[in-house]
XYZ file of C-alpha atoms in Angstrom:
310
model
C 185.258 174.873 98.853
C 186.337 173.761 102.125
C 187.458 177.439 103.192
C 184.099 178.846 101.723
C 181.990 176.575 104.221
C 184.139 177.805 106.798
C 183.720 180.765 106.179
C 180.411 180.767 105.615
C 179.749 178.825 109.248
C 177.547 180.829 111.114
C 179.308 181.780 114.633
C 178.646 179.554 117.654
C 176.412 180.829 119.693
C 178.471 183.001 123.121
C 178.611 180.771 126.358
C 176.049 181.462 129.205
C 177.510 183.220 131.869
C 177.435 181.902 135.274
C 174.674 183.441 136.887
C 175.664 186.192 139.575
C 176.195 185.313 142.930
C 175.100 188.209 143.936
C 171.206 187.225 144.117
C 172.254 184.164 146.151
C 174.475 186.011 148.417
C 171.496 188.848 149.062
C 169.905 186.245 151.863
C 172.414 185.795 154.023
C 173.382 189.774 154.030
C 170.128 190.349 155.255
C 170.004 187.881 157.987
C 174.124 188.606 158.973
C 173.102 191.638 161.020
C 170.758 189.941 163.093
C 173.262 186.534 163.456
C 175.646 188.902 164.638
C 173.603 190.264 167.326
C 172.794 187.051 168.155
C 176.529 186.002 168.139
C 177.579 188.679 170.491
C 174.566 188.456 173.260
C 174.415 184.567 172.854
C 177.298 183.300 171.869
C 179.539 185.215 173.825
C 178.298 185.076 177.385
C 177.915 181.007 176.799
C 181.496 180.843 175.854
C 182.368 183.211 178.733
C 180.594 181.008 181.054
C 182.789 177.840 180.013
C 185.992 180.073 180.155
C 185.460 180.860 183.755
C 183.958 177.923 184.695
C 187.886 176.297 184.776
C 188.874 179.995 187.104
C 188.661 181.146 190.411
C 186.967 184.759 190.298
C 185.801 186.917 192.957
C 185.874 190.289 192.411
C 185.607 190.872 196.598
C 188.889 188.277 196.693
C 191.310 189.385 193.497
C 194.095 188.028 194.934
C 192.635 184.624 194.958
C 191.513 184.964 190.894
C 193.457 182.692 188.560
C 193.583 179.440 187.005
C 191.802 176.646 188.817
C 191.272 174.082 185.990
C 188.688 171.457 187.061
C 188.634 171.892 190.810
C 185.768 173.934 190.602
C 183.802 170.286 189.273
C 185.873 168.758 191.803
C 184.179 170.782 194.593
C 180.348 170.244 192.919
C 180.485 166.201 192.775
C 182.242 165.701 195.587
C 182.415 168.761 198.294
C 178.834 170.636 198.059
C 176.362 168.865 199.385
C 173.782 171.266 197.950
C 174.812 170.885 194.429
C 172.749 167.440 194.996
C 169.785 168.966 196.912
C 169.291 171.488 194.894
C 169.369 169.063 191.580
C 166.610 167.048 193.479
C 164.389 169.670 194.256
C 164.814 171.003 190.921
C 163.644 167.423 189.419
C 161.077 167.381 191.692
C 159.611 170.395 190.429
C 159.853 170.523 187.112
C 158.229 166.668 187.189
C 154.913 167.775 189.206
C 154.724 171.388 187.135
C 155.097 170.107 183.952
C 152.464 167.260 184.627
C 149.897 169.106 186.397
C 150.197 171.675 183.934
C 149.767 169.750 180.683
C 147.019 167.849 182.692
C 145.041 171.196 183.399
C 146.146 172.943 179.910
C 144.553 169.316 177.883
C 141.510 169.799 179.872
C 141.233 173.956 179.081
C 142.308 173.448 176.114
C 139.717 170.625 175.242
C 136.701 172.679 176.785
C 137.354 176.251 174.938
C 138.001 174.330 171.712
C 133.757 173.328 171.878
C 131.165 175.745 170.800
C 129.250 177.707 173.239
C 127.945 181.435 174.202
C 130.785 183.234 175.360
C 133.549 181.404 173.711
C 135.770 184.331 172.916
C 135.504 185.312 176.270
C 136.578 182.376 178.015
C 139.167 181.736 175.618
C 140.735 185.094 176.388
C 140.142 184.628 180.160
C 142.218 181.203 180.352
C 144.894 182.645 178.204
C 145.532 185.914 180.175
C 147.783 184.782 182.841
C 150.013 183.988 180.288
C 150.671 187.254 179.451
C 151.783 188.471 182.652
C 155.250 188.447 184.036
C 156.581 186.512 186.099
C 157.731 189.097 188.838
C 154.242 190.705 188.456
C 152.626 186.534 188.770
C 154.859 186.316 191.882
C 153.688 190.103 193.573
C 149.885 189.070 192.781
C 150.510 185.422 194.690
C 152.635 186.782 197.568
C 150.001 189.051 198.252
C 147.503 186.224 197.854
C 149.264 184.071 200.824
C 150.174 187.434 202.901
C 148.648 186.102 206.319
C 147.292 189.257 207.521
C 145.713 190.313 204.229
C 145.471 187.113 202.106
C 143.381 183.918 201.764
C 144.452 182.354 205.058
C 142.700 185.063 206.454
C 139.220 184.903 204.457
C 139.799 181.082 205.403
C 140.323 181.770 209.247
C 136.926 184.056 209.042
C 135.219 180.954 207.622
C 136.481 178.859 210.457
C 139.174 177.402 208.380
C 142.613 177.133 209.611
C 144.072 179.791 212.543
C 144.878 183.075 211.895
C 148.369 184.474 211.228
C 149.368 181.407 209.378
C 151.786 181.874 206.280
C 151.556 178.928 203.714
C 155.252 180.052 202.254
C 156.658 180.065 205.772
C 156.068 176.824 206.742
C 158.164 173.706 204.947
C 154.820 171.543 205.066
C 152.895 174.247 202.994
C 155.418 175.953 200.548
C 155.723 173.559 198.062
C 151.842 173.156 197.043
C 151.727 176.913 197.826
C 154.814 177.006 195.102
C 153.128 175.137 193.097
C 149.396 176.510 192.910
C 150.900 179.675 191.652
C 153.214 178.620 188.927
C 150.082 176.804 187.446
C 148.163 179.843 187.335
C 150.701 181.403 184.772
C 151.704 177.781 183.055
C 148.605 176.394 182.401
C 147.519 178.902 179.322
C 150.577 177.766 177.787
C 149.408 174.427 177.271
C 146.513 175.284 176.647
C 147.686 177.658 173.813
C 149.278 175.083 171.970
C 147.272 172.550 172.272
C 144.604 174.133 171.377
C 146.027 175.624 168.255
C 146.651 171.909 167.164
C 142.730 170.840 167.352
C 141.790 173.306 165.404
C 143.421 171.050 162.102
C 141.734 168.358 163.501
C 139.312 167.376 160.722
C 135.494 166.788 162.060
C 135.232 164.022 159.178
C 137.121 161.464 161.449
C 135.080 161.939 164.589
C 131.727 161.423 162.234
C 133.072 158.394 161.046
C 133.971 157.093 164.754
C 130.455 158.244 165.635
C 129.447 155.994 162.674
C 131.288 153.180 163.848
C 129.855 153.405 167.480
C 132.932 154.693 169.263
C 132.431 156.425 172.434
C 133.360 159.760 173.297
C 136.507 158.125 175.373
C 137.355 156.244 172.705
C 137.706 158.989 169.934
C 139.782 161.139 172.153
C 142.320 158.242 173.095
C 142.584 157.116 169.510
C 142.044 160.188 167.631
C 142.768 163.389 169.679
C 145.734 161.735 171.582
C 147.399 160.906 167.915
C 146.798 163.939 166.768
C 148.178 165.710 169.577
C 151.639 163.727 170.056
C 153.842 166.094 168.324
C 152.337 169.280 170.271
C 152.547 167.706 173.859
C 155.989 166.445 172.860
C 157.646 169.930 172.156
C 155.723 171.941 174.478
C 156.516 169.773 177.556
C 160.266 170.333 176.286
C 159.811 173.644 176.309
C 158.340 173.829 179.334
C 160.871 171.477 181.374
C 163.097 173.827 180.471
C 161.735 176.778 181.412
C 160.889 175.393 184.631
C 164.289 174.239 185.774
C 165.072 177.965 184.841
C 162.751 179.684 186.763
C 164.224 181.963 189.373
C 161.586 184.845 189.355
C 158.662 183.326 190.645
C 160.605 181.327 193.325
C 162.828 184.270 194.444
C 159.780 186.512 195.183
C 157.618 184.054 196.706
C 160.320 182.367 198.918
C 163.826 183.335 197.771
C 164.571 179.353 198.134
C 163.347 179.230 202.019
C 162.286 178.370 204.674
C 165.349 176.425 205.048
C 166.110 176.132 201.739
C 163.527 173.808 200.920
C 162.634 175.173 197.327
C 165.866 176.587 196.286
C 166.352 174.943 192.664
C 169.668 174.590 190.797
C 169.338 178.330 189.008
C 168.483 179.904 191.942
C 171.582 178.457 193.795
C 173.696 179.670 190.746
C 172.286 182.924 190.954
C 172.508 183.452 194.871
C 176.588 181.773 194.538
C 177.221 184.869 191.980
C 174.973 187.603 192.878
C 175.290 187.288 196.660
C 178.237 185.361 197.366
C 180.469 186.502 194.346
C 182.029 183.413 193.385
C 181.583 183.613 189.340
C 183.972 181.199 189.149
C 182.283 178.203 190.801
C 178.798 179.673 189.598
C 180.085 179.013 186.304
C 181.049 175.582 186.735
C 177.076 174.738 188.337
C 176.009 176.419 185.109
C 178.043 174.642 183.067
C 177.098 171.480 184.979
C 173.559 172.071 184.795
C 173.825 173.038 180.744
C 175.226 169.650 179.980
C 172.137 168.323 182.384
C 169.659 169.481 180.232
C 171.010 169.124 177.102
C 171.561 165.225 177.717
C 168.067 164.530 179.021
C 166.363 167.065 176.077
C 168.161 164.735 173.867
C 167.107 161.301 175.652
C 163.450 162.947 175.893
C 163.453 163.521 171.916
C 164.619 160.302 171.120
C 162.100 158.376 173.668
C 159.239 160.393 172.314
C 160.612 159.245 168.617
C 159.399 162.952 167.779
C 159.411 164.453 164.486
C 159.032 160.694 163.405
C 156.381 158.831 162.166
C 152.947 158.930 163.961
């Protein structure tokens, strides 16, 4: 009896098989072409930077190339007294750009986000600098301070100022000159973002501070300003960054004169290698100036607390 029930057991039921890994694989075979490419024109030129950054290389001097381990940092901290200048100036500028330019892109960005006639317009009039490059934003301004063809001129018609005068020529002027036309182009940007964040603003909180009698001031500090942390947060970022890069604009409007009163830490890097050759020690300032950013990006993000709780 017992061999009959055995026998007439149905079978067990086959084992699953492990589904293929093929279907989870398919992802990252589509994305490894593009990591690749990003490998080889990211990856590699950072690591190359590093790897020279411990070498003397000249190409004009190859009998002076070799090994030079950390004298290169050596000579920044304690030999070039424009390592330090430069780093200040720098500083300096990305503080008052950033600033001014969140300051002016809030206010744009708060006054195209109403309703009027014309809206589309002006929306796509204070976002159009921003699409133009940044050697094209430097021809239009250099051309816009020429002092024989420019707005000194107009001004000197007008009985303002003297004629001849060149705003990027003189140390007293260049800065604010400097400055005037980087806002033209960085404005929109702020102004982009934030503006793209008011739109998910809902209208059913400012009706309810209207409710509760809450002035116009009010509303904005305690619901606008909120709202807006986490956009201010990473676009500043973003933009403190791109302004302690920028070498167009100030290369075309006063390669880092008169006296080298607005040359900024990237532009010195790219003058020690492009004009003076030394890759080696213009590694070492980029390497220096990589670890700068990274450590205050990092003390910014955890100031700001962002990504946390509003």
């Amino acid at each position: 009896m017992a061999q009959a029930a055995a026998v007439a057991k149905p079978p067990a039921p086959p084992r699953r098989r492990r589904a293929s890994a093929a279907p989870r694989r398919l992802p990252y075979l589509l994305i490894a072409p593009a990591a690749l490419l990003m490998l080889g024109f990211i990856a590699y030129p950072v690591l190359s930077v590093f790897y020279y950054s411990l070498r003397d290389y000249n190409p004009t001097k190859p009998w002076r190339n070799g090994f030079a381990g950390l004298d290169n940092f050596t000579r920044i901290f304690t030999d070039d007294p424009l390592f330090w200048d430069t780093l200040v100036f720098s500083a300096k500028w990305v503080f008052v750009e950033v600033g001014l330019q969140l300051l002016f892109g809030l206010a744009l960005a708060l006054v195209v986000n109403q309703t009027f006639v014309g809206r589309a317009l002006g929306r796509a009039l204070v976002f159009s600098p921003w699409a133009v490059s940044g050697v094209l934003t430097s021809a239009i301004w250099v051309l816009l301070y020429n002092s024989q063809t420019g707005i000194t001129r107009y001004l000197a018609d007008m009985g303002i100022g003297e004629y001849g005068v060149s705003w990027l020529s003189d140390t007293s002027t260049v800065f604010p000159a400097a400055v005037v036309a980087d806002l033209w182009r960085g404005v929109p940007f702020f102004a982009i973002l934030i503006l793209a964040d008011l739109q998910s603003v809902s209208k059913d909180l400012y009706e309810a501070a209207e409710v509760d009698g809450a002035s116009r001031f009010k509303q904005f500090w305690h619901i606008t300003l909120p709202h807006l942390k986490g956009a201010i947060i990473l676009s500043t970022l973003l933009r403190a960054v791109w302004e302690f890069n920028n070498v167009d604009l100030l290369y075309t409007l006063t390669g880092g004169g008169p006296a080298g009163t607005t040359t900024t830490l990237p532009l010195y890097i790219a003058n020690t290698s492009v004009d003076a050759h030394d890759f080696g020690y213009a590694s070492a300032l980029t390497t220096v100036a990589f670890v700068i950013l990274l450590f205050c990006s990092t003390v910014y993000l955890r100031l700001s607390k962002f990504g946390g709780e509003k």
